Amino acid sequence: MRPLLTVEDLSIAFGDVGPPVVEGVSFALDAGETLALVGESGSGKTLSAKALIGLLPRAAQLRAGRAIFRAPGGEVDLLRLPAPALRRLRGQTISMVFQEPMSALSPLHRVGAQVGEVLRVHGYEGSVEDRVLEVLDEVGFPDPRRAHDAFPFELSGGLRQRAVIAMAMVGNPKLVIADEPTTALDVTTQATVLELLRRLGRDHALAVILITHDLGVVANMADRVVVLNRGRIMEAGGCSRVLSAPGHPYTRALVAAAPRPPSPLASCGAAAEGTAILSVSGLSKTYPGRTRTFGPPAPPVRAVADFALCLERGRTVAVVGESGSGKSTVAKLITRAERPDPGARMVFRPEAGGEEDISTLSGAGLKAYRRECQMVFQDPYAALSPRLSVQDILTEPLEIHGIGNRAERRARAAALMERVGLSAGHLGRFPHAFSGGQRQRIAIARALALEPELLICDEPTSALDVSVQAEVLAMLEELQAELGLSMVFISHDLTVVSHIADRILVMRRGRVVEEGDPACVFGKPRHPYTRALIAASPEPDTERRLDLKLVAAGAGEPEDWPAPYGYVEGDAPGLVEIAPGHLVRAAA
Amino acid sequence: MIGYLIQRLGTMAVTLLAISALVFVIINLPPGNYMSNRIAEMQASGEAAGIQRAEEMMAEYSLDKPVWQQYLIWIGALPGPTGFSGLLQGDFGWSFELERPVIDIVGETAALTAIVNLAALVFVYVVALPLGAIAAVRAGSWIDYLASFIGYIGLATPNFLLALILLTYGARYFDIPAGGLMHREFEGEPMSWAKLGSILTHLIVPTIVIGTSAAAAVMRRLRANLMDELHKPYVETARAKGVPPVMRTIRYPLRMALNPFVADIGNLAPQLVSGSVMVSVVMSLPTLGPVLLHSLKSQDIFMSGFVLLFVSVLTLVGMLISDILLVLLDPRIRLKSKRRGA
């Protein structure tokens, strides 16, 4: 018998004349199997999958191919099915899980209504509500009734994605297409959602097409892998074979670029002596609660509490945490985009000598500090004005600080472009002409235009493909060595910072819970949250799958951490030095 | 929800008070007033007899007092020569020029203005929303171009010209009555079914004339808004669920795109009133536009004050309606206000 789905020679192009963006893609998939379509952005992995249920964007055209699907009523070619017949399959027999749960759900409709809609449009016989509650329970909502009546924005990110999964599961599908289902989630949430998908696949003998760029996710989920690059299949085969012994050079490069935690190192010592360029202590930031027309204002939000950091000249300190941990607020406070609560000390010692407390700077003093401290932002698409040419972007900081004349500024811009590996001939172009990685290089060049001593990088690589991420990280390290930069590196991803950081601070809910050099933090993690983060990072190795017990122990509320780490009624224990240079927040 | 309503009504009252003060100050900014102008006129022409009567009237309507006292007397917070008698007591003042109480002159006019504007508002939304939605969904098709074409004509044609054209051809080919808001025989008559029917047929042309440009603007904006929403992920989710196209568009992106238009109901009201002055003159509609213009020119302060305040009330009521609709339509706003109110 044929497999559930056989795709043969799929080709897709934009417009009538353009070159195909997907060409000759073939794969087969049977019930109970998970097939991973792996590739970087632009590889055609999403297009290939969306073509199967007729969700191609309007500009994309099917050029050739067949997709034979064993539908309940007999075999059909999905690519040639008339729209009403395809609609009957969609949602019910073939369903989809999307990447971004917030935007994939309508904010105006209740979760229950959106999940139940699948049943209603397909004429479900029976109680829609009962079935919806059953599915909400199955995907792990602690209180299905409440979830049923909630609006998506009332749920956390992980629960929202569970709602999306419930929507995909409610019609008892045969095939589920999951498009980067966990990319938008925090690592610990990702681990639990991956486990949920695995369980559902097993319990319902689902065929799953998993679209992802993350080889760690692949290793944890897939039975078979298809590696795509520029619309063509590079390599296909069993998951462990492809990951452990990649045949194609592209796959080898991809596997090599995937971030992995360092193998535990023996040395775990105190921080090296040196003069700190930046020492921060007692740093807190409280945002006032919403003011209300009647009644007292909402309680204030403590974004950062009692943060301390010591950055030695020429070194890198990494601040790691999930969304809402306060790590980006720390970046804003150090760059003084925000003013810290009174009582903070942030001593900056420029190379020229002297020292000043930047926490209270204003006016000319603040402007002078900004020359020394620059920031690289997360999203290179949003951080560069689309209306300024690269030349204007790079010379603007020089103009603001009145450095050089017009010709000198232009020469400096050209030199910066060359320095970050781009051609000075492209200075006249606008940001949209560059790829994500190139844009981030431009953003870094802009940050370096003023020759700062201190560089704050807020998730500089999380919007980039893995191979590009590796390049940008390597470039940052190179620039640091060459220019003697000191860096504060903000990230949600422990494995990314493990290579670049000299010291790691792990944050949760505004507080540092563990601090040490990478060898300490990775080799001898003590705090349950750090352990959860490490356990939750998927590795491209089928032998080392996610350990959900460790994740569950540390990813919860700080009050739920085991003694001596747990907070008691919101009161956090202090940081304790358990080994030279290795600090953990625990009751002594 | 009830708490929210009370809160909104409270702010509305405060806003209205502020507006009334502002209106009164502004209409009193030009030097002199209707009576002092009359007195000056009579002095110049040597009519001594009328002067004393005019001065009596100045005192009767407290025009000789400082402006802030005049204001308080006008709104009824301070006793005038005849005791408390102001807006709060339901006395809208006296028109010097027409020598009748303001309410007698503009009472029906105000009601007709409200009716004309309401009709225009309904016309705007009934025409613009479906056309704009179809234009967005079928972007680039003949129906999109046709809707755009009509829209541009609506935006580009001066209202009074459109009024003249419609009146001429409406009267010639469709027997639509030309000018006025009712047949002459009903003027000043009490309301009856025949009168209502006459008003309705007379409403057709003014509604189209006043509403067309606003409808065109709303249509263009809805098209743009909806086109942004059409490709959002939640629409793709609905496609992946197998929801049929028309149901899908109405249920998800259209609802998201509607918010700004609901919020606009309040803003449209004053626009329509001021925009209809010219049309009212051309079509001899008994609406407030021409009355306002005339009373402002002759410094008939109680008259113009009343008209301006009436327009403000229309706006505030429009805004209240849009706020209530927004709360009903958008759970994000509803839950936020609930959290605040509770």
PDB file of N, CA, C and O in Angstrom, chain A residues 50 54-56 58 87 90-91 94 96 98 103-110 114 117-118 121-122 151 153-154 167 290-294, chain B residues 7 137 139 231-234 236-245 247-248 251-252 255-256 329-332 334-336 339-340 342:
ATOM      1  N   LYS A  50       3.176  24.354   2.665  1.00  0.00           N
ATOM      2  CA  LYS A  50       1.917  25.076   2.492  1.00  0.00           C
ATOM      3  C   LYS A  50       1.253  24.734   1.170  1.00  0.00           C
ATOM      4  O   LYS A  50       0.020  24.797   1.049  1.00  0.00           O
ATOM      5  N   GLY A  54      -2.845  24.083  -0.092  1.00  0.00           N
ATOM      6  CA  GLY A  54      -3.327  25.213  -0.869  1.00  0.00           C
ATOM      7  C   GLY A  54      -3.218  26.532  -0.146  1.00  0.00           C
ATOM      8  O   GLY A  54      -4.040  27.417  -0.332  1.00  0.00           O
ATOM      9  N   LEU A  55      -2.186  26.693   0.687  1.00  0.00           N
ATOM     10  CA  LEU A  55      -2.019  27.951   1.406  1.00  0.00           C
ATOM     11  C   LEU A  55      -0.866  28.781   0.836  1.00  0.00           C
ATOM     12  O   LEU A  55      -0.308  29.622   1.523  1.00  0.00           O
ATOM     13  N   LEU A  56      -0.509  28.525  -0.408  1.00  0.00           N
ATOM     14  CA  LEU A  56       0.576  29.307  -1.015  1.00  0.00           C
ATOM     15  C   LEU A  56       0.152  30.764  -1.104  1.00  0.00           C
ATOM     16  O   LEU A  56      -1.015  31.072  -1.325  1.00  0.00           O
ATOM     17  N   ARG A  58      -0.455  34.364  -2.803  1.00  0.00           N
ATOM     18  CA  ARG A  58      -1.082  34.541  -4.110  1.00  0.00           C
ATOM     19  C   ARG A  58      -0.046  34.610  -5.242  1.00  0.00           C
ATOM     20  O   ARG A  58      -0.292  34.145  -6.345  1.00  0.00           O
ATOM     21  N   ARG A  87     -10.949  22.402   0.955  1.00  0.00           N
ATOM     22  CA  ARG A  87     -11.429  23.003   2.190  1.00  0.00           C
ATOM     23  C   ARG A  87     -11.999  21.957   3.133  1.00  0.00           C
ATOM     24  O   ARG A  87     -11.878  22.069   4.346  1.00  0.00           O
ATOM     25  N   ARG A  90      -8.980  20.453   4.852  1.00  0.00           N
ATOM     26  CA  ARG A  90      -8.261  21.384   5.724  1.00  0.00           C
ATOM     27  C   ARG A  90      -8.889  21.460   7.100  1.00  0.00           C
ATOM     28  O   ARG A  90     -10.108  21.562   7.233  1.00  0.00           O
ATOM     29  N   GLY A  91      -8.045  21.469   8.103  1.00  0.00           N
ATOM     30  CA  GLY A  91      -8.548  21.626   9.460  1.00  0.00           C
ATOM     31  C   GLY A  91      -9.026  20.322  10.031  1.00  0.00           C
ATOM     32  O   GLY A  91      -8.814  20.017  11.192  1.00  0.00           O
ATOM     33  N   ILE A  94      -6.272  17.352   7.393  1.00  0.00           N
ATOM     34  CA  ILE A  94      -4.912  17.891   7.404  1.00  0.00           C
ATOM     35  C   ILE A  94      -4.975  19.215   8.135  1.00  0.00           C
ATOM     36  O   ILE A  94      -5.743  20.101   7.757  1.00  0.00           O
ATOM     37  N   MET A  96      -2.888  22.416  10.631  1.00  0.00           N
ATOM     38  CA  MET A  96      -1.624  23.133  10.680  1.00  0.00           C
ATOM     39  C   MET A  96      -1.410  23.785  12.039  1.00  0.00           C
ATOM     40  O   MET A  96      -2.342  24.268  12.668  1.00  0.00           O
ATOM     41  N   PHE A  98       0.888  26.830  13.680  1.00  0.00           N
ATOM     42  CA  PHE A  98       1.682  27.952  13.199  1.00  0.00           C
ATOM     43  C   PHE A  98       2.739  28.366  14.199  1.00  0.00           C
ATOM     44  O   PHE A  98       2.738  27.967  15.353  1.00  0.00           O
ATOM     45  N   SER A 103      -0.208  35.885  16.935  1.00  0.00           N
ATOM     46  CA  SER A 103      -0.812  36.422  15.719  1.00  0.00           C
ATOM     47  C   SER A 103      -1.604  35.356  14.969  1.00  0.00           C
ATOM     48  O   SER A 103      -2.420  35.686  14.121  1.00  0.00           O
ATOM     49  N   ALA A 104      -1.393  34.087  15.289  1.00  0.00           N
ATOM     50  CA  ALA A 104      -2.153  33.051  14.591  1.00  0.00           C
ATOM     51  C   ALA A 104      -3.560  32.916  15.158  1.00  0.00           C
ATOM     52  O   ALA A 104      -4.424  32.317  14.529  1.00  0.00           O
ATOM     53  N   LEU A 105      -3.769  33.470  16.332  1.00  0.00           N
ATOM     54  CA  LEU A 105      -5.100  33.431  16.913  1.00  0.00           C
ATOM     55  C   LEU A 105      -5.721  34.821  16.787  1.00  0.00           C
ATOM     56  O   LEU A 105      -5.040  35.821  16.943  1.00  0.00           O
ATOM     57  N   SER A 106      -7.008  34.854  16.523  1.00  0.00           N
ATOM     58  CA  SER A 106      -7.685  36.145  16.455  1.00  0.00           C
ATOM     59  C   SER A 106      -7.873  36.687  17.869  1.00  0.00           C
ATOM     60  O   SER A 106      -8.350  35.978  18.740  1.00  0.00           O
ATOM     61  N   PRO A 107      -7.474  37.939  18.106  1.00  0.00           N
ATOM     62  CA  PRO A 107      -7.612  38.482  19.457  1.00  0.00           C
ATOM     63  C   PRO A 107      -9.060  38.770  19.843  1.00  0.00           C
ATOM     64  O   PRO A 107      -9.342  39.044  20.989  1.00  0.00           O
ATOM     65  N   LEU A 108      -9.957  38.737  18.867  1.00  0.00           N
ATOM     66  CA  LEU A 108     -11.335  39.157  19.136  1.00  0.00           C
ATOM     67  C   LEU A 108     -12.262  37.994  19.475  1.00  0.00           C
ATOM     68  O   LEU A 108     -13.418  38.202  19.790  1.00  0.00           O
ATOM     69  N   HIS A 109     -11.765  36.764  19.339  1.00  0.00           N
ATOM     70  CA  HIS A 109     -12.635  35.623  19.570  1.00  0.00           C
ATOM     71  C   HIS A 109     -12.091  34.764  20.704  1.00  0.00           C
ATOM     72  O   HIS A 109     -10.882  34.631  20.863  1.00  0.00           O
ATOM     73  N   ARG A 110     -12.993  34.151  21.453  1.00  0.00           N
ATOM     74  CA  ARG A 110     -12.570  33.315  22.563  1.00  0.00           C
ATOM     75  C   ARG A 110     -11.884  32.050  22.035  1.00  0.00           C
ATOM     76  O   ARG A 110     -12.157  31.598  20.935  1.00  0.00           O
ATOM     77  N   GLN A 114     -12.674  29.637  18.686  1.00  0.00           N
ATOM     78  CA  GLN A 114     -11.744  29.443  17.578  1.00  0.00           C
ATOM     79  C   GLN A 114     -11.406  27.976  17.380  1.00  0.00           C
ATOM     80  O   GLN A 114     -11.233  27.519  16.254  1.00  0.00           O
ATOM     81  N   GLU A 117     -14.526  26.234  15.971  1.00  0.00           N
ATOM     82  CA  GLU A 117     -14.903  26.614  14.616  1.00  0.00           C
ATOM     83  C   GLU A 117     -14.550  25.510  13.621  1.00  0.00           C
ATOM     84  O   GLU A 117     -15.274  25.271  12.646  1.00  0.00           O
ATOM     85  N   VAL A 118     -13.433  24.845  13.874  1.00  0.00           N
ATOM     86  CA  VAL A 118     -13.034  23.748  12.991  1.00  0.00           C
ATOM     87  C   VAL A 118     -14.170  22.737  12.876  1.00  0.00           C
ATOM     88  O   VAL A 118     -14.543  22.300  11.786  1.00  0.00           O
ATOM     89  N   VAL A 121     -17.432  24.346  11.022  1.00  0.00           N
ATOM     90  CA  VAL A 121     -17.418  24.490   9.559  1.00  0.00           C
ATOM     91  C   VAL A 121     -17.418  23.129   8.876  1.00  0.00           C
ATOM     92  O   VAL A 121     -17.796  23.015   7.717  1.00  0.00           O
ATOM     93  N   HIS A 122     -16.990  22.098   9.589  1.00  0.00           N
ATOM     94  CA  HIS A 122     -16.985  20.781   8.958  1.00  0.00           C
ATOM     95  C   HIS A 122     -18.200  19.949   9.354  1.00  0.00           C
ATOM     96  O   HIS A 122     -18.237  18.741   9.120  1.00  0.00           O
ATOM     97  N   PHE A 151      -9.781  34.804  26.222  1.00  0.00           N
ATOM     98  CA  PHE A 151      -9.281  35.352  24.965  1.00  0.00           C
ATOM     99  C   PHE A 151      -7.789  35.056  24.876  1.00  0.00           C
ATOM    100  O   PHE A 151      -7.115  34.952  25.904  1.00  0.00           O
ATOM    101  N   PHE A 153      -5.176  36.724  24.360  1.00  0.00           N
ATOM    102  CA  PHE A 153      -4.193  37.594  25.016  1.00  0.00           C
ATOM    103  C   PHE A 153      -4.213  37.430  26.529  1.00  0.00           C
ATOM    104  O   PHE A 153      -3.397  38.016  27.221  1.00  0.00           O
ATOM    105  N   GLU A 154      -5.154  36.641  27.029  1.00  0.00           N
ATOM    106  CA  GLU A 154      -5.157  36.392  28.468  1.00  0.00           C
ATOM    107  C   GLU A 154      -4.293  35.187  28.836  1.00  0.00           C
ATOM    108  O   GLU A 154      -4.146  34.870  30.001  1.00  0.00           O
ATOM    109  N   MET A 167      -6.400  23.484  18.320  1.00  0.00           N
ATOM    110  CA  MET A 167      -7.148  23.788  17.112  1.00  0.00           C
ATOM    111  C   MET A 167      -6.769  22.820  15.993  1.00  0.00           C
ATOM    112  O   MET A 167      -7.607  22.424  15.181  1.00  0.00           O
ATOM    113  N   ARG A 290      -0.092  50.856  36.131  1.00  0.00           N
ATOM    114  CA  ARG A 290      -1.059  51.655  35.372  1.00  0.00           C
ATOM    115  C   ARG A 290      -1.842  52.562  36.293  1.00  0.00           C
ATOM    116  O   ARG A 290      -2.350  52.121  37.302  1.00  0.00           O
ATOM    117  N   THR A 291      -1.956  53.833  35.930  1.00  0.00           N
ATOM    118  CA  THR A 291      -2.833  54.676  36.727  1.00  0.00           C
ATOM    119  C   THR A 291      -4.268  54.416  36.305  1.00  0.00           C
ATOM    120  O   THR A 291      -4.552  54.156  35.138  1.00  0.00           O
ATOM    121  N   ARG A 292      -5.165  54.447  37.264  1.00  0.00           N
ATOM    122  CA  ARG A 292      -6.566  54.196  36.944  1.00  0.00           C
ATOM    123  C   ARG A 292      -7.369  55.445  37.250  1.00  0.00           C
ATOM    124  O   ARG A 292      -6.981  56.258  38.097  1.00  0.00           O
ATOM    125  N   THR A 293      -8.483  55.593  36.583  1.00  0.00           N
ATOM    126  CA  THR A 293      -9.305  56.773  36.807  1.00  0.00           C
ATOM    127  C   THR A 293      -9.869  56.755  38.225  1.00  0.00           C
ATOM    128  O   THR A 293      -9.873  57.754  38.921  1.00  0.00           O
ATOM    129  N   PHE A 294     -10.343  55.608  38.631  1.00  0.00           N
ATOM    130  CA  PHE A 294     -10.831  55.476  39.996  1.00  0.00           C
ATOM    131  C   PHE A 294      -9.973  54.439  40.711  1.00  0.00           C
ATOM    132  O   PHE A 294      -9.472  53.508  40.102  1.00  0.00           O
TER     133      PHE A 294
ATOM    134  N   GLN B   7     -18.858  56.342  34.499  1.00  0.00           N
ATOM    135  CA  GLN B   7     -17.617  57.092  34.391  1.00  0.00           C
ATOM    136  C   GLN B   7     -17.605  57.934  33.120  1.00  0.00           C
ATOM    137  O   GLN B   7     -17.247  59.115  33.136  1.00  0.00           O
ATOM    138  N   VAL B 137     -10.883  42.944  -0.854  1.00  0.00           N
ATOM    139  CA  VAL B 137     -10.794  41.506  -1.107  1.00  0.00           C
ATOM    140  C   VAL B 137     -10.510  41.246  -2.580  1.00  0.00           C
ATOM    141  O   VAL B 137      -9.719  40.365  -2.939  1.00  0.00           O
ATOM    142  N   ALA B 139      -8.939  43.259  -4.631  1.00  0.00           N
ATOM    143  CA  ALA B 139      -8.014  44.328  -5.019  1.00  0.00           C
ATOM    144  C   ALA B 139      -7.463  44.064  -6.420  1.00  0.00           C
ATOM    145  O   ALA B 139      -7.065  42.944  -6.737  1.00  0.00           O
ATOM    146  N   HIS B 231      -3.721  39.557   5.130  1.00  0.00           N
ATOM    147  CA  HIS B 231      -2.630  38.588   5.044  1.00  0.00           C
ATOM    148  C   HIS B 231      -2.005  38.301   6.396  1.00  0.00           C
ATOM    149  O   HIS B 231      -0.921  37.746   6.491  1.00  0.00           O
ATOM    150  N   LYS B 232      -2.708  38.670   7.441  1.00  0.00           N
ATOM    151  CA  LYS B 232      -2.209  38.391   8.792  1.00  0.00           C
ATOM    152  C   LYS B 232      -2.319  36.884   9.076  1.00  0.00           C
ATOM    153  O   LYS B 232      -3.174  36.200   8.530  1.00  0.00           O
ATOM    154  N   PRO B 233      -1.449  36.401   9.979  1.00  0.00           N
ATOM    155  CA  PRO B 233      -1.449  34.960  10.260  1.00  0.00           C
ATOM    156  C   PRO B 233      -2.796  34.400  10.709  1.00  0.00           C
ATOM    157  O   PRO B 233      -3.123  33.269  10.365  1.00  0.00           O
ATOM    158  N   TYR B 234      -3.574  35.179  11.474  1.00  0.00           N
ATOM    159  CA  TYR B 234      -4.826  34.592  11.960  1.00  0.00           C
ATOM    160  C   TYR B 234      -5.799  34.324  10.818  1.00  0.00           C
ATOM    161  O   TYR B 234      -6.674  33.474  10.931  1.00  0.00           O
ATOM    162  N   GLU B 236      -4.713  33.280   7.876  1.00  0.00           N
ATOM    163  CA  GLU B 236      -4.189  32.029   7.332  1.00  0.00           C
ATOM    164  C   GLU B 236      -4.639  30.859   8.207  1.00  0.00           C
ATOM    165  O   GLU B 236      -4.960  29.782   7.701  1.00  0.00           O
ATOM    166  N   THR B 237      -4.666  31.079   9.512  1.00  0.00           N
ATOM    167  CA  THR B 237      -5.167  30.039  10.413  1.00  0.00           C
ATOM    168  C   THR B 237      -6.585  29.638  10.010  1.00  0.00           C
ATOM    169  O   THR B 237      -6.898  28.454   9.923  1.00  0.00           O
ATOM    170  N   ALA B 238      -7.417  30.661   9.770  1.00  0.00           N
ATOM    171  CA  ALA B 238      -8.799  30.360   9.386  1.00  0.00           C
ATOM    172  C   ALA B 238      -8.838  29.591   8.067  1.00  0.00           C
ATOM    173  O   ALA B 238      -9.630  28.658   7.899  1.00  0.00           O
ATOM    174  N   ARG B 239      -7.962  29.959   7.141  1.00  0.00           N
ATOM    175  CA  ARG B 239      -7.907  29.202   5.878  1.00  0.00           C
ATOM    176  C   ARG B 239      -7.531  27.761   6.154  1.00  0.00           C
ATOM    177  O   ARG B 239      -8.119  26.827   5.602  1.00  0.00           O
ATOM    178  N   ALA B 240      -6.525  27.588   7.024  1.00  0.00           N
ATOM    179  CA  ALA B 240      -6.057  26.234   7.308  1.00  0.00           C
ATOM    180  C   ALA B 240      -7.124  25.419   8.023  1.00  0.00           C
ATOM    181  O   ALA B 240      -7.078  24.197   8.033  1.00  0.00           O
ATOM    182  N   LYS B 241      -8.073  26.124   8.659  1.00  0.00           N
ATOM    183  CA  LYS B 241      -9.155  25.407   9.326  1.00  0.00           C
ATOM    184  C   LYS B 241     -10.234  24.990   8.335  1.00  0.00           C
ATOM    185  O   LYS B 241     -11.136  24.250   8.691  1.00  0.00           O
ATOM    186  N   GLY B 242     -10.185  25.529   7.119  1.00  0.00           N
ATOM    187  CA  GLY B 242     -11.199  25.187   6.136  1.00  0.00           C
ATOM    188  C   GLY B 242     -12.422  26.076   6.201  1.00  0.00           C
ATOM    189  O   GLY B 242     -13.497  25.676   5.762  1.00  0.00           O
ATOM    190  N   VAL B 243     -12.286  27.282   6.756  1.00  0.00           N
ATOM    191  CA  VAL B 243     -13.429  28.190   6.809  1.00  0.00           C
ATOM    192  C   VAL B 243     -13.645  28.790   5.415  1.00  0.00           C
ATOM    193  O   VAL B 243     -12.695  29.255   4.802  1.00  0.00           O
ATOM    194  N   PRO B 244     -14.884  28.754   4.905  1.00  0.00           N
ATOM    195  CA  PRO B 244     -15.135  29.291   3.564  1.00  0.00           C
ATOM    196  C   PRO B 244     -14.814  30.785   3.485  1.00  0.00           C
ATOM    197  O   PRO B 244     -14.933  31.493   4.473  1.00  0.00           O
ATOM    198  N   PRO B 245     -14.435  31.259   2.283  1.00  0.00           N
ATOM    199  CA  PRO B 245     -13.861  32.596   2.126  1.00  0.00           C
ATOM    200  C   PRO B 245     -14.701  33.748   2.686  1.00  0.00           C
ATOM    201  O   PRO B 245     -14.174  34.590   3.399  1.00  0.00           O
ATOM    202  N   MET B 247     -17.255  33.892   4.860  1.00  0.00           N
ATOM    203  CA  MET B 247     -17.387  33.821   6.313  1.00  0.00           C
ATOM    204  C   MET B 247     -16.072  34.199   6.977  1.00  0.00           C
ATOM    205  O   MET B 247     -16.035  34.944   7.953  1.00  0.00           O
ATOM    206  N   ARG B 248     -14.975  33.701   6.399  1.00  0.00           N
ATOM    207  CA  ARG B 248     -13.646  33.933   6.946  1.00  0.00           C
ATOM    208  C   ARG B 248     -13.335  35.429   6.955  1.00  0.00           C
ATOM    209  O   ARG B 248     -12.881  35.972   7.952  1.00  0.00           O
ATOM    210  N   ARG B 251     -15.628  37.352   9.465  1.00  0.00           N
ATOM    211  CA  ARG B 251     -15.451  37.019  10.865  1.00  0.00           C
ATOM    212  C   ARG B 251     -14.110  37.515  11.404  1.00  0.00           C
ATOM    213  O   ARG B 251     -14.032  37.943  12.537  1.00  0.00           O
ATOM    214  N   TYR B 252     -13.060  37.443  10.612  1.00  0.00           N
ATOM    215  CA  TYR B 252     -11.749  37.803  11.162  1.00  0.00           C
ATOM    216  C   TYR B 252     -11.210  39.165  10.703  1.00  0.00           C
ATOM    217  O   TYR B 252     -11.263  40.109  11.465  1.00  0.00           O
ATOM    218  N   ARG B 255     -13.562  42.354  10.972  1.00  0.00           N
ATOM    219  CA  ARG B 255     -13.826  42.816  12.333  1.00  0.00           C
ATOM    220  C   ARG B 255     -12.633  43.564  12.900  1.00  0.00           C
ATOM    221  O   ARG B 255     -12.788  44.533  13.634  1.00  0.00           O
ATOM    222  N   MET B 256     -11.433  43.088  12.559  1.00  0.00           N
ATOM    223  CA  MET B 256     -10.254  43.774  13.059  1.00  0.00           C
ATOM    224  C   MET B 256     -10.122  45.148  12.415  1.00  0.00           C
ATOM    225  O   MET B 256      -9.663  46.094  13.036  1.00  0.00           O
ATOM    226  N   LEU B 329     -17.394  45.508  20.947  1.00  0.00           N
ATOM    227  CA  LEU B 329     -16.819  44.766  19.822  1.00  0.00           C
ATOM    228  C   LEU B 329     -15.452  44.174  20.120  1.00  0.00           C
ATOM    229  O   LEU B 329     -15.090  43.147  19.567  1.00  0.00           O
ATOM    230  N   ASP B 330     -14.662  44.864  20.959  1.00  0.00           N
ATOM    231  CA  ASP B 330     -13.272  44.449  21.102  1.00  0.00           C
ATOM    232  C   ASP B 330     -12.980  44.012  22.531  1.00  0.00           C
ATOM    233  O   ASP B 330     -12.925  44.830  23.437  1.00  0.00           O
ATOM    234  N   PRO B 331     -12.789  42.711  22.722  1.00  0.00           N
ATOM    235  CA  PRO B 331     -12.540  42.224  24.082  1.00  0.00           C
ATOM    236  C   PRO B 331     -11.280  42.819  24.699  1.00  0.00           C
ATOM    237  O   PRO B 331     -11.183  42.925  25.918  1.00  0.00           O
ATOM    238  N   ARG B 332     -10.322  43.214  23.858  1.00  0.00           N
ATOM    239  CA  ARG B 332      -9.100  43.768  24.431  1.00  0.00           C
ATOM    240  C   ARG B 332      -9.408  45.035  25.209  1.00  0.00           C
ATOM    241  O   ARG B 332      -8.892  45.265  26.293  1.00  0.00           O
ATOM    242  N   ARG B 334     -12.477  45.850  26.262  1.00  0.00           N
ATOM    243  CA  ARG B 334     -13.445  45.526  27.301  1.00  0.00           C
ATOM    244  C   ARG B 334     -12.732  45.037  28.564  1.00  0.00           C
ATOM    245  O   ARG B 334     -12.971  45.528  29.647  1.00  0.00           O
ATOM    246  N   LEU B 335     -11.814  44.091  28.385  1.00  0.00           N
ATOM    247  CA  LEU B 335     -11.205  43.489  29.559  1.00  0.00           C
ATOM    248  C   LEU B 335     -10.282  44.462  30.257  1.00  0.00           C
ATOM    249  O   LEU B 335     -10.141  44.439  31.462  1.00  0.00           O
ATOM    250  N   LYS B 336      -9.667  45.345  29.492  1.00  0.00           N
ATOM    251  CA  LYS B 336      -8.797  46.338  30.108  1.00  0.00           C
ATOM    252  C   LYS B 336      -9.634  47.274  30.978  1.00  0.00           C
ATOM    253  O   LYS B 336      -9.272  47.567  32.097  1.00  0.00           O
ATOM    254  N   ARG B 339     -10.805  45.528  34.120  1.00  0.00           N
ATOM    255  CA  ARG B 339      -9.762  45.429  35.111  1.00  0.00           C
ATOM    256  C   ARG B 339      -9.574  46.764  35.826  1.00  0.00           C
ATOM    257  O   ARG B 339      -9.306  46.829  37.005  1.00  0.00           O
ATOM    258  N   ARG B 340      -9.710  47.831  35.041  1.00  0.00           N
ATOM    259  CA  ARG B 340      -9.540  49.143  35.635  1.00  0.00           C
ATOM    260  C   ARG B 340     -10.717  49.479  36.543  1.00  0.00           C
ATOM    261  O   ARG B 340     -10.563  49.964  37.632  1.00  0.00           O
ATOM    262  N   ALA B 342     -12.978  47.534  37.999  1.00  0.00           N
ATOM    263  CA  ALA B 342     -13.311  46.658  39.111  1.00  0.00           C
ATOM    264  C   ALA B 342     -12.440  46.913  40.339  1.00  0.00           C
ATOM    265  O   ALA B 342     -11.390  47.472  40.234  1.00  0.00           O
TER     266      ALA B 342
END
